[in-house]
Short mmCIF file of C-alpha atoms in Angstrom, two decimals:
data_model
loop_
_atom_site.label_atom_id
_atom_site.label_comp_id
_atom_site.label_asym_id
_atom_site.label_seq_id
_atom_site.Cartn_x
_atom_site.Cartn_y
_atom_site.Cartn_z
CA UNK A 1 20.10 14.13 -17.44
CA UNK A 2 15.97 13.45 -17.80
CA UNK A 3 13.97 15.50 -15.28
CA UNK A 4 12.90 11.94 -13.64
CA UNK A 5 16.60 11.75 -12.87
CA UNK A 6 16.57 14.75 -11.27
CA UNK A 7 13.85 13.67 -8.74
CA UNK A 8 16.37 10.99 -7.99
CA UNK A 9 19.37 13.67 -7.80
CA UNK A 10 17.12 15.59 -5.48
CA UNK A 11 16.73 12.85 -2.64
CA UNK A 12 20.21 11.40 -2.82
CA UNK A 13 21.66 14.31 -1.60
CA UNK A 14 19.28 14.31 1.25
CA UNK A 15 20.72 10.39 2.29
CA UNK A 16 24.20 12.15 1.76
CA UNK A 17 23.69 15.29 4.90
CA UNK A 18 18.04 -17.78 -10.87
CA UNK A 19 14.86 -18.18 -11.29
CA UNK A 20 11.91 -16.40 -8.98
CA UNK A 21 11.28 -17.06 -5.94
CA UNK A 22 8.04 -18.36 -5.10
CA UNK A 23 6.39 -16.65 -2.20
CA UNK A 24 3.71 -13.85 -2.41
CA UNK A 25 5.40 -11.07 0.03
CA UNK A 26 3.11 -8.61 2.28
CA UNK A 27 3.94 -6.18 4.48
CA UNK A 28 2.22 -7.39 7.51
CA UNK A 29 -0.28 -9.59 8.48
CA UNK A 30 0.15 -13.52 7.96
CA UNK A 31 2.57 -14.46 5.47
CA UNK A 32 0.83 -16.72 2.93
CA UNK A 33 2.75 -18.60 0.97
CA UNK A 34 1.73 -20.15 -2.76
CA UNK A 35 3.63 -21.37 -5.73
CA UNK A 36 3.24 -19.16 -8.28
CA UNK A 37 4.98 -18.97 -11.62
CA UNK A 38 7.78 -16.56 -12.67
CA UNK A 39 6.69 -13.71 -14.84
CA UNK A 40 6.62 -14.97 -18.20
CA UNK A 41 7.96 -12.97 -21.76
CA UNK A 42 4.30 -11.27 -22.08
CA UNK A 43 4.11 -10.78 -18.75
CA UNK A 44 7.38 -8.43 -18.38
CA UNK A 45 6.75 -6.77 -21.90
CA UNK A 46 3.20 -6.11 -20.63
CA UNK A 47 4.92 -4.33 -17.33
CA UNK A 48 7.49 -2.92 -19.75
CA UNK A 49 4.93 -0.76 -21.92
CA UNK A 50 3.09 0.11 -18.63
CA UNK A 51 6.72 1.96 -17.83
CA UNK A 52 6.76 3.11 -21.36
CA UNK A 53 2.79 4.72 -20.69
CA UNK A 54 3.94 6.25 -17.50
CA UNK A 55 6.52 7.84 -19.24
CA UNK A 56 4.05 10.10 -21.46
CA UNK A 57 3.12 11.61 -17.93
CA UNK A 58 6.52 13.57 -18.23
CA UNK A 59 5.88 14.80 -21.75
CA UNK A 60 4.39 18.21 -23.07
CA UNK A 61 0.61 18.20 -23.15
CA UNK A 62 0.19 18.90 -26.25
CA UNK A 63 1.93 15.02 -27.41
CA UNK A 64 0.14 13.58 -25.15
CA UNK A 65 -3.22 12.78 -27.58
CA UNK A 66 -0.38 11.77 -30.76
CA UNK A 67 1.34 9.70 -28.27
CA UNK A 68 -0.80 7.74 -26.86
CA UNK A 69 -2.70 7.13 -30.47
CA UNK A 70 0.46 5.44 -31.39
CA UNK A 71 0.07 3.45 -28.36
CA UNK A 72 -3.46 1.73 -29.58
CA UNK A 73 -4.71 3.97 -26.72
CA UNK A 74 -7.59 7.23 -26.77
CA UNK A 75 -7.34 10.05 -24.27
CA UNK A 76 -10.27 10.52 -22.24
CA UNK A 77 -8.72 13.25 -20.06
CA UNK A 78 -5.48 14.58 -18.42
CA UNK A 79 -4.52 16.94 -15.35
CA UNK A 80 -2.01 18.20 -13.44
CA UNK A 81 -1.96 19.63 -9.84
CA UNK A 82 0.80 21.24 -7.45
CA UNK A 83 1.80 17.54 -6.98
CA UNK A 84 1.39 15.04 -10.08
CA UNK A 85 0.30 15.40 -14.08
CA UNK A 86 -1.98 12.09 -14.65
CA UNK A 87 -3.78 11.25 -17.92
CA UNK A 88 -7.28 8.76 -18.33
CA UNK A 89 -6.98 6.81 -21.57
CA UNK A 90 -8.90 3.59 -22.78
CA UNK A 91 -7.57 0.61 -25.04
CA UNK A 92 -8.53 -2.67 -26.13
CA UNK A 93 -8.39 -5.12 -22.68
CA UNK A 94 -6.21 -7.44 -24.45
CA UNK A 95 -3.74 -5.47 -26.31
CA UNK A 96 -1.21 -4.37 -23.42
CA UNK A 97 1.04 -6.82 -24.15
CA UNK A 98 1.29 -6.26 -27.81
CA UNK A 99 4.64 -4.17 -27.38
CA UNK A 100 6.76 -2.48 -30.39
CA UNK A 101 9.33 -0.11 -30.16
CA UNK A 102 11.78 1.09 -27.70
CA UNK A 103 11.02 2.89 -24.21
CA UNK A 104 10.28 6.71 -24.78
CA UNK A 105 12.26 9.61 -23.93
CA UNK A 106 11.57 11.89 -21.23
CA UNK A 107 10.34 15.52 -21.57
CA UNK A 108 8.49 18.10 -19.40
CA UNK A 109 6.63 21.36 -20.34
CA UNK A 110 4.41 22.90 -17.94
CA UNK A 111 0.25 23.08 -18.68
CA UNK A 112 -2.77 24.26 -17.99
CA UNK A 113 -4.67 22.07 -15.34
CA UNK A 114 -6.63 20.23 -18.30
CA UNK A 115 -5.54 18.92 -21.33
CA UNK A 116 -9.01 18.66 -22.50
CA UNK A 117 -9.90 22.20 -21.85
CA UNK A 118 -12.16 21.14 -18.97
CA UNK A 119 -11.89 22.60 -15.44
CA UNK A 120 -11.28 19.35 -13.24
CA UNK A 121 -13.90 19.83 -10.96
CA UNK A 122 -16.55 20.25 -13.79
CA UNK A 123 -15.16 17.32 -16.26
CA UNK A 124 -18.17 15.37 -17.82
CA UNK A 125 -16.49 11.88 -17.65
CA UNK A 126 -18.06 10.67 -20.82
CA UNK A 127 -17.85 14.13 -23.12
CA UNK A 128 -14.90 12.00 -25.36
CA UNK A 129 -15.50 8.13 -24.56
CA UNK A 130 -16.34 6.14 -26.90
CA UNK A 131 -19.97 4.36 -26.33
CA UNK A 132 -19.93 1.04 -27.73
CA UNK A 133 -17.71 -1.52 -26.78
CA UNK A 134 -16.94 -0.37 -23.41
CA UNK A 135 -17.26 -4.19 -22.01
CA UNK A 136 -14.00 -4.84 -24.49
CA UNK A 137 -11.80 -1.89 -23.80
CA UNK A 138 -9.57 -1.33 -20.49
CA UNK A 139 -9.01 2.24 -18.94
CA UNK A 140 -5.53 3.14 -17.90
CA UNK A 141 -4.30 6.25 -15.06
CA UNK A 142 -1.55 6.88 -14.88
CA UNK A 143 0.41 9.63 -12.72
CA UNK A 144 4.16 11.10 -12.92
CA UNK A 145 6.64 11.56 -10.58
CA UNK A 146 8.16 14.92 -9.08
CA UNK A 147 10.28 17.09 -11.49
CA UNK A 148 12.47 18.60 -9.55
CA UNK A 149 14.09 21.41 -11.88
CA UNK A 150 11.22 22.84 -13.32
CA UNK A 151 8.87 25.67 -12.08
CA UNK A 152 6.69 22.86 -11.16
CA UNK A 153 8.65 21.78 -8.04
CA UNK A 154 6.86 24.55 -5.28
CA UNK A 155 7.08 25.10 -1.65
CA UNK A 156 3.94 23.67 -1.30
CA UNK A 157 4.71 20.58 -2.70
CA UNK A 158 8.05 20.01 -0.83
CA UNK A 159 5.74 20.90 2.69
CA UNK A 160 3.41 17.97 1.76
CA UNK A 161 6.56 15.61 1.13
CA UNK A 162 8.15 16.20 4.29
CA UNK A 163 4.68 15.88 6.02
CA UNK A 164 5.87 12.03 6.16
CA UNK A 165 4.12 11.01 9.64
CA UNK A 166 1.80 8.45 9.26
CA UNK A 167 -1.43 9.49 9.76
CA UNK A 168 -4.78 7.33 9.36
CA UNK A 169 -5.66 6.68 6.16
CA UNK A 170 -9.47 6.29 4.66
CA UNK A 171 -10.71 5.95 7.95
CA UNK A 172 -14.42 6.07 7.21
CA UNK A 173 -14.38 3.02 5.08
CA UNK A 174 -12.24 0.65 7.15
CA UNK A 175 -12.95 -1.18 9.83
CA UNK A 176 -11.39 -0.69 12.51
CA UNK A 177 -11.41 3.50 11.51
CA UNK A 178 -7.46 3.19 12.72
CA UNK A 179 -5.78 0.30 10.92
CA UNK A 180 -4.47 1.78 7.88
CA UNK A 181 -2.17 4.76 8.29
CA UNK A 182 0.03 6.28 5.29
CA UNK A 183 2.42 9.25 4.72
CA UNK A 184 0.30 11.87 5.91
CA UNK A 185 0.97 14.35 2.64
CA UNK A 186 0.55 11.81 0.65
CA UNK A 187 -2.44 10.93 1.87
CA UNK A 188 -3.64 14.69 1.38
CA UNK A 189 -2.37 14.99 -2.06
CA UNK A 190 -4.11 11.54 -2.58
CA UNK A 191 -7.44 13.04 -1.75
CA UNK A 192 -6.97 15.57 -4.04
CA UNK A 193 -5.78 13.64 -6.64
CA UNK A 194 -8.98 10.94 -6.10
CA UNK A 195 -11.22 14.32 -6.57
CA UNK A 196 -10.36 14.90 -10.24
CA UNK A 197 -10.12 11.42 -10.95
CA UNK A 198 -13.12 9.88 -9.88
CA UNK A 199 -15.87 10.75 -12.59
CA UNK A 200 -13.66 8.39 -14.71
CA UNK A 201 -13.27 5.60 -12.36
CA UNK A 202 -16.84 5.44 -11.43
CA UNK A 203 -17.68 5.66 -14.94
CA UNK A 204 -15.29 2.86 -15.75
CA UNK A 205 -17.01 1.32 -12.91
CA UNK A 206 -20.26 1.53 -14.33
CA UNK A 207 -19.31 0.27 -17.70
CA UNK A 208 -17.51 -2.88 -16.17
CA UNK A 209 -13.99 -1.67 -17.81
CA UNK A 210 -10.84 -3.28 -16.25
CA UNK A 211 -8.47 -0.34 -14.90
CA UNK A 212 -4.99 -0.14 -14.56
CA UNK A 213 -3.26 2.45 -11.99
CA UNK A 214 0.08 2.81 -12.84
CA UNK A 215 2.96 5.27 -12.10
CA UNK A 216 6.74 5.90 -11.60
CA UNK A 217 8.51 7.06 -8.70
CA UNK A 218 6.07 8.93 -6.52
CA UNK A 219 3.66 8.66 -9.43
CA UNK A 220 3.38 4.64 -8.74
CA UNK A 221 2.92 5.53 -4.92
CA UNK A 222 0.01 7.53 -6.17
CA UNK A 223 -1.32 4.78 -8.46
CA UNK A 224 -1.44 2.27 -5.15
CA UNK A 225 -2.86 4.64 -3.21
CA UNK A 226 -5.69 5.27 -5.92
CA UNK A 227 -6.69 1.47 -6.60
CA UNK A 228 -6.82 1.42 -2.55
CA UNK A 229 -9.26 4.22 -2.87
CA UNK A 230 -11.14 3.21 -5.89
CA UNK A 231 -12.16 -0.54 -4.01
CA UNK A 232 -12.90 1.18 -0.71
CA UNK A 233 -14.60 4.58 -1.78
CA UNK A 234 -16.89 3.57 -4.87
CA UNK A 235 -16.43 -0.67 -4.15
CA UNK A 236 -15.04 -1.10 -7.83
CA UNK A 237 -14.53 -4.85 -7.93
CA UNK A 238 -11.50 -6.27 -7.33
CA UNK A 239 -11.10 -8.82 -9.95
CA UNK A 240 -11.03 -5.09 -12.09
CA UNK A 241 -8.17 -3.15 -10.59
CA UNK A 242 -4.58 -3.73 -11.00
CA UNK A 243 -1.87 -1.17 -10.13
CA UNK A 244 1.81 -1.38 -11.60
CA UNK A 245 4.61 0.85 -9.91
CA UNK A 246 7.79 2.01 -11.03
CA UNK A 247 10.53 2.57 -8.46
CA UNK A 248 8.44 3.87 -5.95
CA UNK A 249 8.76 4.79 -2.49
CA UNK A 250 6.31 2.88 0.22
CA UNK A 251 3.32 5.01 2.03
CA UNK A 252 1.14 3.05 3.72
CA UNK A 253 1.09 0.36 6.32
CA UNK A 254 -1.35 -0.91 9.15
CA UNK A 255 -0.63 1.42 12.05
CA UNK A 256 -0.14 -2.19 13.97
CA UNK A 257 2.36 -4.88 12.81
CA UNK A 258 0.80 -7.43 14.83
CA UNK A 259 -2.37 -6.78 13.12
CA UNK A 260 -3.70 -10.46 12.04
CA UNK A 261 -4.73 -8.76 8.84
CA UNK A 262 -2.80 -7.78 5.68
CA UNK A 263 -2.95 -4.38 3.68
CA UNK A 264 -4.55 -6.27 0.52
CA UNK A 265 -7.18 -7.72 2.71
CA UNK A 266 -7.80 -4.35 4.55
CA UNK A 267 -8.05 -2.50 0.92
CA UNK A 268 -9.99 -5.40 -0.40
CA UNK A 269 -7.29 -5.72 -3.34
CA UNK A 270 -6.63 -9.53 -4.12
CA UNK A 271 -3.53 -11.08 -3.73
CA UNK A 272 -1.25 -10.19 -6.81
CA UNK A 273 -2.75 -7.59 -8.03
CA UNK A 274 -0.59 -4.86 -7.12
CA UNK A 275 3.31 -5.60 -8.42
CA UNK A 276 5.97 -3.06 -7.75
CA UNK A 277 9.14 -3.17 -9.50
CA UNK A 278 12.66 -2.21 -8.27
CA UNK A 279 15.96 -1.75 -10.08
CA UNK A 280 19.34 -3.13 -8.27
CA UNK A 281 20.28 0.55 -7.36
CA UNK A 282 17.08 2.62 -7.32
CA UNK A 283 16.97 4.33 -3.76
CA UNK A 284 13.53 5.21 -3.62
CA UNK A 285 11.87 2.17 -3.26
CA UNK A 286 13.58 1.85 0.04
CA UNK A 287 12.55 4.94 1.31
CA UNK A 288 11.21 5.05 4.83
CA UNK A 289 11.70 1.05 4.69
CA UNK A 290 13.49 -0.50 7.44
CA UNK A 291 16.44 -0.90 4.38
CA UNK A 292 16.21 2.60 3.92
CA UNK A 293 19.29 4.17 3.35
CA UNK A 294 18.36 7.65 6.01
CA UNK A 295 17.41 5.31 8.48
CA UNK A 296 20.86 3.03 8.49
CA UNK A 297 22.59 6.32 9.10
CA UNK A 298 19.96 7.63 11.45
CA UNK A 299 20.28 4.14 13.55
CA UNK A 300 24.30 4.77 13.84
CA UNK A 301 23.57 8.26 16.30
CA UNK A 302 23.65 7.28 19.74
CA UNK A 303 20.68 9.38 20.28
CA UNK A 304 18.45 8.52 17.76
CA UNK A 305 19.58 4.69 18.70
CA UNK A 306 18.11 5.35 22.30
CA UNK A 307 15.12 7.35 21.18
CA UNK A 308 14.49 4.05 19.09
CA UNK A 309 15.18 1.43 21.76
CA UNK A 310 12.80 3.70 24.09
CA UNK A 311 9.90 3.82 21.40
CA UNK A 312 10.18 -0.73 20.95
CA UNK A 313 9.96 -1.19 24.95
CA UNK A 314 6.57 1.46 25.54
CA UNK A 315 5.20 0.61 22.22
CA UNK A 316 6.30 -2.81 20.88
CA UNK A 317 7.85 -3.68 17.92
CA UNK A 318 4.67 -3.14 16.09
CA UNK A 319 4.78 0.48 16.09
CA UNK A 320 5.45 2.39 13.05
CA UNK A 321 9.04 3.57 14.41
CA UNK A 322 10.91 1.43 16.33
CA UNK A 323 14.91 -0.02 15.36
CA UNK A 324 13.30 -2.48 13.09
CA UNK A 325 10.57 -0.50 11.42
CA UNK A 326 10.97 2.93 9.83
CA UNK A 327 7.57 3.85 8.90
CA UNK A 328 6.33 1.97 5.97
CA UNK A 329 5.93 -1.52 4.37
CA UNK A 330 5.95 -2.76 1.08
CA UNK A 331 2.22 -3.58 -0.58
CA UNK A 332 1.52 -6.34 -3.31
CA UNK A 333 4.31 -8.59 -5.19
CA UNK A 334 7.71 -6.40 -5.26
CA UNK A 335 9.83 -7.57 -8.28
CA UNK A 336 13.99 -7.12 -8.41
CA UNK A 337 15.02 -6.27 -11.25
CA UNK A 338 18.99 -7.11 -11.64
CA UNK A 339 21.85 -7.70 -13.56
CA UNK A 340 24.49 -10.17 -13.11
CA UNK A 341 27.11 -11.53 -15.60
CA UNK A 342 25.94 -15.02 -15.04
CA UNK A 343 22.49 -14.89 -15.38
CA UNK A 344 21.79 -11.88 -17.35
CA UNK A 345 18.92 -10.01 -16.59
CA UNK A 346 16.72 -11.23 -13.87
CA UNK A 347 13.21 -10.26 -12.58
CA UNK A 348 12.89 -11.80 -9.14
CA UNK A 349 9.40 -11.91 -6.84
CA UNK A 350 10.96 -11.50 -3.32
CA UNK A 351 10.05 -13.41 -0.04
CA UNK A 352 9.78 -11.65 3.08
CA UNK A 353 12.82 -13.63 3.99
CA UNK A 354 14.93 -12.02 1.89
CA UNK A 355 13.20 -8.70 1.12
CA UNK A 356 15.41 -6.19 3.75
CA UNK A 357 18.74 -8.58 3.04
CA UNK A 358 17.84 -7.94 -0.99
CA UNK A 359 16.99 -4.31 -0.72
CA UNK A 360 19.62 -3.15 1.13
CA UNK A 361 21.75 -0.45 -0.33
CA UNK A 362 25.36 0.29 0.51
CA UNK A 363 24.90 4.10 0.85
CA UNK A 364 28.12 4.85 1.99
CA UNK A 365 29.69 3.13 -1.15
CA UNK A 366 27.06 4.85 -2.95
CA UNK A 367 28.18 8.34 -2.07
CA UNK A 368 31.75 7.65 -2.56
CA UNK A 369 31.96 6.46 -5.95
CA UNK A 370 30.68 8.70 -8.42
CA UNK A 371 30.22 5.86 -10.72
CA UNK A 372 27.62 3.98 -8.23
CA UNK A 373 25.90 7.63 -7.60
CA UNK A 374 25.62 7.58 -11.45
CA UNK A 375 24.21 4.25 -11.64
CA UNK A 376 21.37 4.94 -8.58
CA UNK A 377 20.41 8.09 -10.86
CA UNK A 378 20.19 6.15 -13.94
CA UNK A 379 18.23 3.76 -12.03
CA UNK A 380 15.36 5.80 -11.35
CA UNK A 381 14.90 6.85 -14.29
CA UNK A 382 10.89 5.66 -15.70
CA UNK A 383 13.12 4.72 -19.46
CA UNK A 384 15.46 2.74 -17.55
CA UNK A 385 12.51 0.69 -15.58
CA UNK A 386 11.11 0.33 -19.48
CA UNK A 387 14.38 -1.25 -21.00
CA UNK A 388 15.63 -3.76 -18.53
CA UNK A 389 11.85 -5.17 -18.00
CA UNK A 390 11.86 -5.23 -22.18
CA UNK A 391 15.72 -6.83 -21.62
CA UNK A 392 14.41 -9.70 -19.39
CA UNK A 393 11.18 -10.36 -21.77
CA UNK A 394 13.81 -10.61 -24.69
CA UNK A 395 16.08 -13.20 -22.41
CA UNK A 396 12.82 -15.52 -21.29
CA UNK A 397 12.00 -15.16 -25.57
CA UNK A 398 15.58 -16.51 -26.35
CA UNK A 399 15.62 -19.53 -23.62
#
């Protein structure tokens, strides 16, 4: 079992103790609706190599360079902190989809804090960039998730994960200060993270580059977190950012559901440019959703029921814990990726009609069958997100 797996492993035993449809889903806010055509062939083998890139986040530092050479791509930097490993590399802006090869294995090794030799807080963003060109070349970050066996995994770490409250989030540059709020250690770590990442997005900013967040499990909350950051901290157009995630969980939300706003708008982030991507079994996505497995077994105490019930009638429906909300929403386009003997492989954009009835997860089915606890672990894994989004390309191809 990969060590992604194991972040998977990890949180399950915490629970334990057609075609697309056509209507962009958001959290909250308005629901607009717009046809919009099903990801085509490029499309999912473009998402499928951004799995395969995140994947190199899990791999010993010293493949990283090699690795991402055979990937068309050149390493500008890479990190790692108590929390995440990330990596900065640049590629030609129209060569993503040009995808050979199968999905890449996991591995893990632990690092110094710069791949580069650099201390983070004193890299000189453009000490191994390339000059010319820059216009023509895209810049990809991209961030792992939490290895759970390894040395790596610290108290520290674990203290900022269960810091899950949502607290307000990049306050200063909102307006109002209040209406975004987000998992309060991830919004720490975030900070953090944004510190050592920045000379490279505001020199990608200067040089007009397109950037790509990306990132699997926590990893992908990461990457959403930093294209929120990048548009509202150093006003990186829009029309530049787009931000991929792999089976990850949801942190942020508007600290009102009634809002008349949505989290795109708030972030200034247009419409489609953040996609997240769920497999049939993965558990993680639906943490602290209102289809979250914890909080269909937390609903079934009497207590907790009451304590709920109490919350909705002083507070409203629209605060961030009540018996129809746990916490956080879903951002951007969320993809379903699933498997049926009919219809083969399927990639399906959700509608907020369907999203908590699609999501759900039988959790007490999934703890008594050691096959479907297999399956969810599988799931999660960053290589499995790579070959069933290469599996549906192939499909559309053979239509």
């Amino acid at each position: 079992m990969n060590d992604s797996t194991d972040s998977i492993a990890g949180l399950v035993v915490q629970f334990a103790n057609s075609d697309v449809h056509y209507h962009h889903f958001q959290g909250h806010g308005p629901q607009t609706s717009h046809v919009q055509k099903e990801l085509s062939a490029a499309q999912l083998r473009h998402a499928a190599k951004l799995a395969r890139l995140s994947g190199l986040c899990y791999r010993p530092t010293d493949e990283l360079s090699e690795s991402l050479e055979k990937e068309g791509l050149h390493l500008i930097s890479c990190g790692q902190t108590h929390f995440t490993r990330w990596y900065v590399a640049d590629g030609p802006a129209a060569d993503l989809s040009s995808v050979t090869g199968g999905p890449l294995a996991n591995d893990t090794s632990t690092s110094g804090k710069d791949c580069l030799g650099n201390e983070l807080n004193s890299v000189e963003a453009t000490a191994n960039t390339p000059n010319e060109g820059a216009s023509r070349t895209r810049r990809i970050v991209m961030m792992r998730g939490v290895v759970w066996r390894t040395g790596e995994f610290n108290t520290r770490l674990w203290q900022d994960m269960m810091k899950f409250w949502p607290a307000t989030f990049e306050g200063e540059f909102t307006q109002p200060r209040d209406i975004l709020v987000s998992h309060s250690g991830m919004r720490d770590m975030a900070q953090e993270l944004f510190t050592d990442l920045r000379p490279f997005l505001s020199e990608a900013n200067t040089r007009r580059q397109h950037v790509t967040f990306g990132g699997h499990s926590l990893g992908g909350a990461f990457a959403l977190l930093m294209a929120c950051m990048s548009c509202l901290r150093i006003q990186m157009p829009s029309d530049a950012i787009e931000c991929y995630a792999f089976g990850a969980p949801p942190v942020l939300s508007l600290a009102e559901k009634s809002v008349a706003r949505n989290i795109m708008e708030v972030c200034g982030l247009p419409q489609g440019c953040v996609k997240s991507f769920v497999l049939d079994n993965d558990p993680i996505p639906r943490a602290m959703l209102s289809v979250d497995p914890t909080f269909a077994l937390l609903k079934q105490s009497t207590p907790v029921s009451f304590l709920l019930e109490t919350r909705r009638r002083l507070f409203g429906s629209g605060a961030s814990f009540t018996p129809e909300r746990f916490l956080y929403e879903n951002v951007g386009e969320v993809y379903l990726i699933r498997w049926s003997a009919e219809a083969g492989q399927r990639v399906s954009l959700l509608a907020p009609s369907e999203m908590e009835e699609q999501l759900k997860l039988a959790v007490e089915e999934l703890m008594r069958t050691p096959a479907a606890l297999m399956q969810a672990l599988l799931d999660h894994s960053h290589g499995s997100y790579s070959q069933e989004l290469y599996a549906a390309a192939r499909q559309l191809e053979r239509r």
